[in-house]
Amino acid sequence: MVEAHSINAEHKDLIHDVAFDYYGERMATCSTDQFVKVWDQDEQGNWNLTASWKAHSGSVWKVTWAHPEFGQVIATCSFDRTAAIWEEIMGESNENGTLLRHWVRRANLVDSRTSVTDVKFGPKSFGLILATCSADGVMRIYEAPDAMNLAQWPLQHEVSLKVPSSCLTWNPLLSTFRMPNAMIAVGSDDNSNTTNSKVFICEYNEVSRRWAKTESVNSVAHPVHDMIFAPNMGRSFYLLAIATNNVRILKLKPIVDATSGFPYTIETAAQFNDHFCTVWRVAWNITGTVLASSGDDGCVRLWKSTVDTWKCVGVLKRDGKLPQPQSKKTQSTAQNNLTRFFKLGQITHPSEVHWH
């Protein structure tokens, strides 16, 4: 059985994203109600709401934390065609001597002509750098030249992908030097054509000092809703998990002594249809050895590899029962986020795993 604990998030509409900070002790949520909320975990493991504010004039799609080296900073993106940078600052003490904290908008990124669908901070070694993608099919890179002045985020690069973009992920397997072979994968949820590629690889060229689309993954032709690179942990190849009409894991293996063209081979390492429906979110554990996925079946499924074989090792469901296959007519259309089932204004937290 799975024991579920609910957190009343008090959002007034669908919750689209949940993001944990670097240490997993703080949590941010965002919603169609245009609000962002921040939660802190106490010593008993309870989540307490510590901040809530109207962040945008449209649905807020994604929220993400910067590395704590840069302070308490989050970024959000919205249907209102903007992305925003927020910083938590300390105010005056209350009557109990506790410092009051609140969040302020430091910057508004307004270059997109359409909904900004995803936002992600880059690896810490790059400095304070941010990538966004939009429904206009453009990936944009912003950078704060001075981490002490978060009001300045000049646009550094634009890459046109020519199809609506839905999600992006930075490759964490990068040198500590300044952006050689930096890579971002971008997904598209365009459903007008199921024969064209929905995953694109963009790389930074140290010679030209520009970002460019260098590869399209033709094996993924259905709309992509989420994807994420696995942490390295000493691998000689990259793993990219994709949430589409199923769960898919791609392996990107470097080509030795490649002098031109895309320097990796791409193959499908695993593919799972166990959700029997659309998959909305995927995420890796800290070692990149266990993948979690969530879909319209109302379940979170855990996948683990033994050598080169991947299999399902756990299922999380609100009522503790194993899921049953659903027909397309009975599938829910609610977008469930990873390891949290989102209902209207409520987060449900499954605290135990049913292993099999």
CSV table of C-alpha atoms in Angstrom, one decimal:
chain,number,residue,atom,x,y,z
A,1,MET,CA,0.0,0.0,0.0
A,2,VAL,CA,1.0,3.6,-0.6
A,3,GLU,CA,0.2,6.0,2.2
A,4,ALA,CA,-0.6,9.4,0.8
A,5,HIS,CA,-0.4,12.8,2.6
A,6,SER,CA,-2.0,15.8,1.2
A,7,ILE,CA,-0.7,19.4,1.3
A,8,ASN,CA,-3.4,22.0,0.8
A,9,ALA,CA,-1.5,24.4,-1.5
A,10,GLU,CA,-4.5,26.8,-1.6
A,11,HIS,CA,-3.9,27.4,-5.3
A,12,LYS,CA,-7.2,28.3,-7.0
A,13,ASP,CA,-6.5,26.4,-10.2
A,14,LEU,CA,-4.3,23.7,-11.7
A,15,ILE,CA,-0.8,23.4,-10.4
A,16,HIS,CA,1.6,23.1,-13.3
A,17,ASP,CA,5.0,22.6,-11.7
A,18,VAL,CA,6.8,21.9,-8.5
A,19,ALA,CA,10.5,22.5,-8.0
A,20,PHE,CA,12.7,21.7,-5.1
A,21,ASP,CA,15.8,23.7,-4.2
A,22,TYR,CA,19.3,22.3,-4.2
A,23,TYR,CA,19.1,20.8,-0.8
A,24,GLY,CA,15.5,19.5,-1.1
A,25,GLU,CA,14.4,21.6,1.9
A,26,ARG,CA,12.4,24.2,0.0
A,27,MET,CA,9.7,23.8,-2.6
A,28,ALA,CA,8.1,26.2,-5.1
A,29,THR,CA,4.8,25.7,-6.8
A,30,CYS,CA,3.1,27.6,-9.7
A,31,SER,CA,-0.4,27.5,-11.1
A,32,THR,CA,-2.9,28.7,-13.7
A,33,ASP,CA,-4.1,31.1,-10.9
A,34,GLN,CA,-1.0,33.2,-11.7
A,35,PHE,CA,0.5,32.7,-8.2
A,36,VAL,CA,3.8,31.2,-7.1
A,37,LYS,CA,4.1,29.8,-3.6
A,38,VAL,CA,7.2,28.8,-1.6
A,39,TRP,CA,7.3,26.1,1.1
A,40,ASP,CA,9.8,25.3,3.7
A,41,GLN,CA,10.2,21.9,5.4
A,42,ASP,CA,10.5,21.8,9.2
A,43,GLU,CA,12.4,19.4,11.3
A,44,GLN,CA,9.3,17.1,11.5
A,45,GLY,CA,9.1,16.8,7.7
A,46,ASN,CA,6.1,19.1,7.4
A,47,TRP,CA,5.8,21.6,4.6
A,48,ASN,CA,4.9,25.1,5.6
A,49,LEU,CA,3.8,27.9,3.3
A,50,THR,CA,6.3,30.8,3.7
A,51,ALA,CA,5.5,33.0,0.7
A,52,SER,CA,2.7,33.5,-1.9
A,53,TRP,CA,2.5,36.2,-4.5
A,54,LYS,CA,1.0,36.9,-7.9
A,55,ALA,CA,3.9,36.4,-10.3
A,56,HIS,CA,2.4,36.9,-13.8
A,57,SER,CA,-0.7,38.1,-15.6
A,58,GLY,CA,-1.2,34.6,-17.2
A,59,SER,CA,-0.8,31.0,-16.3
A,60,VAL,CA,2.6,30.2,-14.7
A,61,TRP,CA,4.0,27.1,-16.4
A,62,LYS,CA,7.4,26.4,-14.8
A,63,VAL,CA,9.4,27.4,-11.8
A,64,THR,CA,13.1,26.6,-11.1
A,65,TRP,CA,15.7,27.4,-8.5
A,66,ALA,CA,19.2,28.8,-9.1
A,67,HIS,CA,22.2,27.2,-7.3
A,68,PRO,CA,22.3,28.5,-3.7
A,69,GLU,CA,25.8,29.9,-4.3
A,70,PHE,CA,23.8,32.8,-6.0
A,71,GLY,CA,21.4,33.2,-3.1
A,72,GLN,CA,17.7,32.4,-2.9
A,73,VAL,CA,16.8,33.0,-6.5
A,74,ILE,CA,14.0,31.4,-8.6
A,75,ALA,CA,12.9,31.9,-12.2
A,76,THR,CA,9.4,31.5,-13.6
A,77,CYS,CA,7.8,31.6,-17.0
A,78,SER,CA,4.3,32.2,-18.2
A,79,PHE,CA,1.6,32.4,-20.8
A,80,ASP,CA,1.9,36.2,-20.5
A,81,ARG,CA,5.0,35.9,-22.8
A,82,THR,CA,7.5,36.7,-20.1
A,83,ALA,CA,10.0,35.0,-17.8
A,84,ALA,CA,10.8,36.6,-14.5
A,85,ILE,CA,13.7,36.5,-12.0
A,86,TRP,CA,12.8,36.6,-8.3
A,87,GLU,CA,15.0,36.9,-5.2
A,88,GLU,CA,14.2,36.4,-1.5
A,89,ILE,CA,15.4,39.2,0.7
A,90,MET,CA,15.4,39.6,4.5
A,91,GLY,CA,13.3,42.4,6.0
A,92,GLU,CA,12.8,43.7,9.5
A,93,SER,CA,12.3,41.4,12.5
A,94,ASN,CA,8.9,40.8,13.9
A,95,GLU,CA,8.0,40.9,17.6
A,96,ASN,CA,9.5,37.4,18.1
A,97,GLY,CA,12.8,38.5,16.7
A,98,THR,CA,12.4,36.5,13.5
A,99,LEU,CA,13.6,38.1,10.3
A,100,LEU,CA,10.8,38.6,7.9
A,101,ARG,CA,11.5,37.4,4.3
A,102,HIS,CA,9.8,38.3,1.1
A,103,TRP,CA,10.4,37.8,-2.6
A,104,VAL,CA,11.0,40.6,-5.1
A,105,ARG,CA,11.0,40.7,-8.9
A,106,ARG,CA,14.5,41.5,-10.0
A,107,ALA,CA,14.1,41.2,-13.8
A,108,ASN,CA,11.4,40.6,-16.4
A,109,LEU,CA,12.5,38.9,-19.7
A,110,VAL,CA,10.2,40.1,-22.5
A,111,ASP,CA,11.8,38.9,-25.7
A,112,SER,CA,9.3,36.2,-26.6
A,113,ARG,CA,6.3,37.0,-28.8
A,114,THR,CA,4.4,34.0,-27.4
A,115,SER,CA,4.0,31.9,-24.3
A,116,VAL,CA,7.3,31.1,-22.6
A,117,THR,CA,6.9,27.4,-21.9
A,118,ASP,CA,10.1,26.5,-19.9
A,119,VAL,CA,12.9,28.1,-18.0
A,120,LYS,CA,16.1,26.5,-16.6
A,121,PHE,CA,19.2,27.8,-14.9
A,122,GLY,CA,22.5,26.4,-16.4
A,123,PRO,CA,25.1,24.5,-14.4
A,124,LYS,CA,26.8,26.5,-11.6
A,125,SER,CA,30.2,26.4,-13.3
A,126,PHE,CA,28.8,28.7,-16.1
A,127,GLY,CA,27.8,31.4,-13.7
A,128,LEU,CA,24.3,32.8,-13.5
A,129,ILE,CA,22.9,31.8,-16.8
A,130,LEU,CA,19.4,31.0,-17.9
A,131,ALA,CA,17.7,29.3,-20.9
A,132,THR,CA,14.1,29.7,-22.0
A,133,CYS,CA,12.0,28.2,-24.8
A,134,SER,CA,8.8,29.5,-26.2
A,135,ALA,CA,5.8,28.6,-28.3
A,136,ASP,CA,7.3,30.7,-31.0
A,137,GLY,CA,10.0,28.0,-31.5
A,138,VAL,CA,12.9,30.1,-30.2
A,139,MET,CA,15.4,29.1,-27.5
A,140,ARG,CA,17.0,32.0,-25.7
A,141,ILE,CA,20.0,32.3,-23.4
A,142,TYR,CA,20.3,35.0,-20.8
A,143,GLU,CA,23.2,35.8,-18.5
A,144,ALA,CA,23.6,38.0,-15.5
A,145,PRO,CA,27.1,39.6,-15.8
A,146,ASP,CA,27.1,40.5,-12.1
A,147,ALA,CA,25.6,38.0,-9.7
A,148,MET,CA,25.2,40.8,-7.2
A,149,ASN,CA,23.0,42.8,-9.7
A,150,LEU,CA,20.1,40.5,-10.7
A,151,ALA,CA,18.3,43.4,-12.5
A,152,GLN,CA,20.5,43.0,-15.5
A,153,TRP,CA,19.9,39.9,-17.7
A,154,PRO,CA,21.0,40.7,-21.3
A,155,LEU,CA,19.9,38.4,-24.0
A,156,GLN,CA,23.0,36.5,-25.2
A,157,HIS,CA,21.8,34.1,-27.9
A,158,GLU,CA,18.7,33.0,-29.8
A,159,VAL,CA,18.2,29.7,-31.7
A,160,SER,CA,15.2,29.3,-33.9
A,161,LEU,CA,13.9,25.8,-34.0
A,162,LYS,CA,11.0,26.6,-36.3
A,163,VAL,CA,8.5,24.5,-34.3
A,164,PRO,CA,6.7,25.4,-31.0
A,165,SER,CA,8.9,24.4,-28.0
A,166,SER,CA,7.6,22.9,-24.8
A,167,CYS,CA,10.6,22.0,-22.6
A,168,LEU,CA,14.3,22.1,-22.3
A,169,THR,CA,17.1,20.5,-20.3
A,170,TRP,CA,20.8,21.4,-19.8
A,171,ASN,CA,23.3,18.6,-20.2
A,172,PRO,CA,25.1,18.4,-16.8
A,173,LEU,CA,28.0,16.5,-18.2
A,174,LEU,CA,30.1,19.5,-18.9
A,175,SER,CA,33.7,20.7,-18.4
A,176,THR,CA,34.4,23.2,-15.7
A,177,PHE,CA,35.9,25.5,-18.3
A,178,ARG,CA,33.8,28.2,-19.9
A,179,MET,CA,31.1,26.4,-22.0
A,180,PRO,CA,33.0,24.1,-24.3
A,181,ASN,CA,30.6,21.5,-25.7
A,182,ALA,CA,27.7,22.9,-23.7
A,183,MET,CA,24.5,21.2,-24.8
A,184,ILE,CA,20.8,21.9,-24.4
A,185,ALA,CA,18.0,19.5,-25.5
A,186,VAL,CA,14.7,21.1,-26.5
A,187,GLY,CA,11.4,19.4,-27.0
A,188,SER,CA,8.3,20.3,-29.0
A,189,ASP,CA,4.7,19.4,-28.2
A,190,ASP,CA,3.5,20.3,-31.7
A,191,ASN,CA,0.9,17.7,-32.7
A,192,SER,CA,0.2,19.0,-36.2
A,193,ASN,CA,2.7,16.5,-37.7
A,194,THR,CA,3.6,13.2,-36.1
A,195,THR,CA,6.4,12.4,-38.6
A,196,ASN,CA,8.8,15.3,-37.9
A,197,SER,CA,11.3,15.2,-35.0
A,198,LYS,CA,10.2,16.6,-31.7
A,199,VAL,CA,13.6,16.6,-30.0
A,200,PHE,CA,16.4,19.0,-30.9
A,201,ILE,CA,20.0,19.2,-29.7
A,202,CYS,CA,21.6,22.6,-29.5
A,203,GLU,CA,25.3,23.1,-28.8
A,204,TYR,CA,27.6,26.0,-28.0
A,205,ASN,CA,30.5,26.4,-30.4
A,206,GLU,CA,33.6,27.8,-28.7
A,207,VAL,CA,35.1,29.0,-32.0
A,208,SER,CA,32.1,31.0,-33.3
A,209,ARG,CA,30.9,31.7,-29.7
A,210,ARG,CA,27.4,30.9,-30.8
A,211,TRP,CA,24.6,28.5,-29.9
A,212,ALA,CA,23.2,26.5,-32.8
A,213,LYS,CA,20.9,23.6,-33.5
A,214,THR,CA,23.2,20.7,-34.4
A,215,GLU,CA,20.9,17.6,-34.4
A,216,SER,CA,17.3,16.5,-34.7
A,217,VAL,CA,16.3,13.2,-33.1
A,218,ASN,CA,14.1,11.6,-35.7
A,219,SER,CA,13.1,8.6,-33.5
A,220,VAL,CA,10.9,10.9,-31.4
A,221,ALA,CA,8.0,12.0,-33.5
A,222,HIS,CA,5.2,12.4,-30.9
A,223,PRO,CA,4.6,15.6,-28.8
A,224,VAL,CA,7.2,15.9,-26.0
A,225,HIS,CA,6.1,17.3,-22.7
A,226,ASP,CA,9.2,17.0,-20.5
A,227,MET,CA,12.8,15.7,-20.7
A,228,ILE,CA,15.9,15.7,-18.6
A,229,PHE,CA,19.5,14.6,-18.8
A,230,ALA,CA,20.7,12.1,-16.2
A,231,PRO,CA,23.5,13.1,-13.8
A,232,ASN,CA,26.8,11.8,-15.0
A,233,MET,CA,28.3,9.8,-12.1
A,234,GLY,CA,31.3,8.7,-14.2
A,235,ARG,CA,29.4,7.5,-17.3
A,236,SER,CA,31.1,7.7,-20.7
A,237,PHE,CA,27.8,8.5,-22.4
A,238,TYR,CA,24.8,10.7,-21.8
A,239,LEU,CA,21.2,9.5,-20.9
A,240,LEU,CA,18.2,11.7,-21.9
A,241,ALA,CA,14.8,10.8,-20.5
A,242,ILE,CA,11.8,11.9,-22.5
A,243,ALA,CA,8.1,12.1,-21.6
A,244,THR,CA,6.0,11.7,-24.7
A,245,ASN,CA,3.3,9.2,-25.7
A,246,ASN,CA,5.5,6.8,-23.6
A,247,VAL,CA,8.7,6.9,-21.5
A,248,ARG,CA,11.8,6.9,-23.6
A,249,ILE,CA,15.5,6.9,-22.6
A,250,LEU,CA,18.0,7.9,-25.3
A,251,LYS,CA,21.8,7.2,-25.1
A,252,LEU,CA,24.1,9.8,-26.6
A,253,LYS,CA,27.5,8.2,-27.0
A,254,PRO,CA,30.5,10.3,-28.0
A,255,ILE,CA,32.2,9.5,-31.3
A,256,VAL,CA,35.9,9.0,-30.8
A,257,ASP,CA,38.1,11.5,-32.8
A,258,ALA,CA,35.0,13.1,-34.4
A,259,THR,CA,36.2,16.1,-36.4
A,260,SER,CA,33.0,17.2,-38.1
A,261,GLY,CA,29.2,16.8,-37.8
A,262,PHE,CA,27.3,15.9,-34.6
A,263,PRO,CA,29.9,14.2,-32.4
A,264,TYR,CA,27.5,11.6,-30.8
A,265,THR,CA,25.6,8.5,-31.8
A,266,ILE,CA,22.0,8.5,-30.6
A,267,GLU,CA,20.2,5.2,-29.8
A,268,THR,CA,17.1,4.3,-27.8
A,269,ALA,CA,18.3,2.6,-24.6
A,270,ALA,CA,14.7,1.9,-23.3
A,271,GLN,CA,11.1,2.5,-24.1
A,272,PHE,CA,8.1,1.9,-21.8
A,273,ASN,CA,4.4,1.9,-22.6
A,274,ASP,CA,3.2,1.0,-19.1
A,275,HIS,CA,1.4,4.2,-18.4
A,276,PHE,CA,-1.0,3.4,-21.3
A,277,CYS,CA,-1.4,7.1,-21.9
A,278,THR,CA,0.4,10.4,-22.2
A,279,VAL,CA,3.4,10.9,-20.0
A,280,TRP,CA,3.8,14.4,-18.5
A,281,ARG,CA,6.9,14.4,-16.4
A,282,VAL,CA,10.2,12.6,-15.9
A,283,ALA,CA,13.0,13.0,-13.4
A,284,TRP,CA,16.2,11.2,-12.3
A,285,ASN,CA,17.5,10.5,-8.8
A,286,ILE,CA,20.7,12.2,-7.8
A,287,THR,CA,22.9,9.4,-9.1
A,288,GLY,CA,21.1,9.0,-12.4
A,289,THR,CA,20.3,5.4,-11.8
A,290,VAL,CA,16.6,5.6,-11.1
A,291,LEU,CA,14.1,7.4,-13.4
A,292,ALA,CA,10.6,8.4,-12.3
A,293,SER,CA,7.8,9.1,-14.7
A,294,SER,CA,4.2,10.3,-14.3
A,295,GLY,CA,1.2,10.3,-16.6
A,296,ASP,CA,-2.5,10.5,-17.2
A,297,ASP,CA,-3.0,7.2,-15.5
A,298,GLY,CA,-2.5,8.9,-12.2
A,299,CYS,CA,0.6,7.0,-11.4
A,300,VAL,CA,4.3,7.6,-10.8
A,301,ARG,CA,6.4,4.7,-12.0
A,302,LEU,CA,10.1,4.1,-11.1
A,303,TRP,CA,12.5,2.6,-13.6
A,304,LYS,CA,16.0,1.2,-12.9
A,305,SER,CA,18.6,-0.4,-15.0
A,306,THR,CA,20.7,-3.5,-14.3
A,307,VAL,CA,23.6,-3.4,-16.7
A,308,ASP,CA,21.8,-2.4,-19.9
A,309,THR,CA,18.3,-3.7,-19.1
A,310,TRP,CA,15.7,-1.3,-17.7
A,311,LYS,CA,12.6,-2.4,-15.8
A,312,CYS,CA,9.9,-1.0,-13.6
A,313,VAL,CA,10.8,-1.4,-9.9
A,314,GLY,CA,8.0,0.6,-8.3
A,315,VAL,CA,4.6,2.2,-8.7
A,316,LEU,CA,3.1,5.1,-6.7
A,317,LYS,CA,-0.7,5.7,-6.7
A,318,ARG,CA,-2.9,7.7,-4.4
A,319,ASP,CA,-5.1,4.9,-3.3
A,320,GLY,CA,-2.3,2.4,-3.1
A,321,LYS,CA,-3.6,0.1,-5.8
A,322,LEU,CA,-1.8,-0.9,-8.9
A,323,PRO,CA,-3.0,0.9,-12.0
A,324,GLN,CA,-5.2,-0.7,-14.6
A,325,PRO,CA,-4.9,-0.1,-18.3
A,326,GLN,CA,-7.2,2.7,-19.5
A,327,SER,CA,-8.9,3.3,-22.9
A,328,LYS,CA,-8.3,6.6,-24.5
A,329,LYS,CA,-11.9,7.6,-23.7
A,330,THR,CA,-11.4,7.1,-20.0
A,331,GLN,CA,-7.9,8.6,-19.7
A,332,SER,CA,-7.7,11.7,-17.5
A,333,THR,CA,-6.4,14.9,-19.1
A,334,ALA,CA,-5.0,16.3,-15.8
A,335,GLN,CA,-1.3,17.0,-16.1
A,336,ASN,CA,0.3,15.1,-13.2
A,337,ASN,CA,3.7,16.3,-12.1
A,338,LEU,CA,6.5,14.0,-10.9
A,339,THR,CA,6.2,12.5,-7.4
A,340,ARG,CA,3.4,14.8,-6.6
A,341,PHE,CA,-0.2,14.3,-7.9
A,342,PHE,CA,-1.7,17.7,-8.6
A,343,LYS,CA,-5.3,18.3,-8.1
A,344,LEU,CA,-7.2,21.6,-8.0
A,345,GLY,CA,-5.3,23.6,-5.4
A,346,GLN,CA,-3.9,20.5,-3.7
A,347,ILE,CA,-0.7,18.5,-3.7
A,348,THR,CA,-0.8,14.9,-2.7
A,349,HIS,CA,2.4,13.3,-1.5
A,350,PRO,CA,2.9,9.5,-1.7
A,351,SER,CA,5.2,8.7,1.1
A,352,GLU,CA,5.8,5.1,0.5
A,353,VAL,CA,6.7,3.0,-2.6
A,354,HIS,CA,5.0,-0.2,-3.6
A,355,TRP,CA,8.0,-2.3,-4.8
A,356,HIS,CA,7.5,-5.3,-7.1
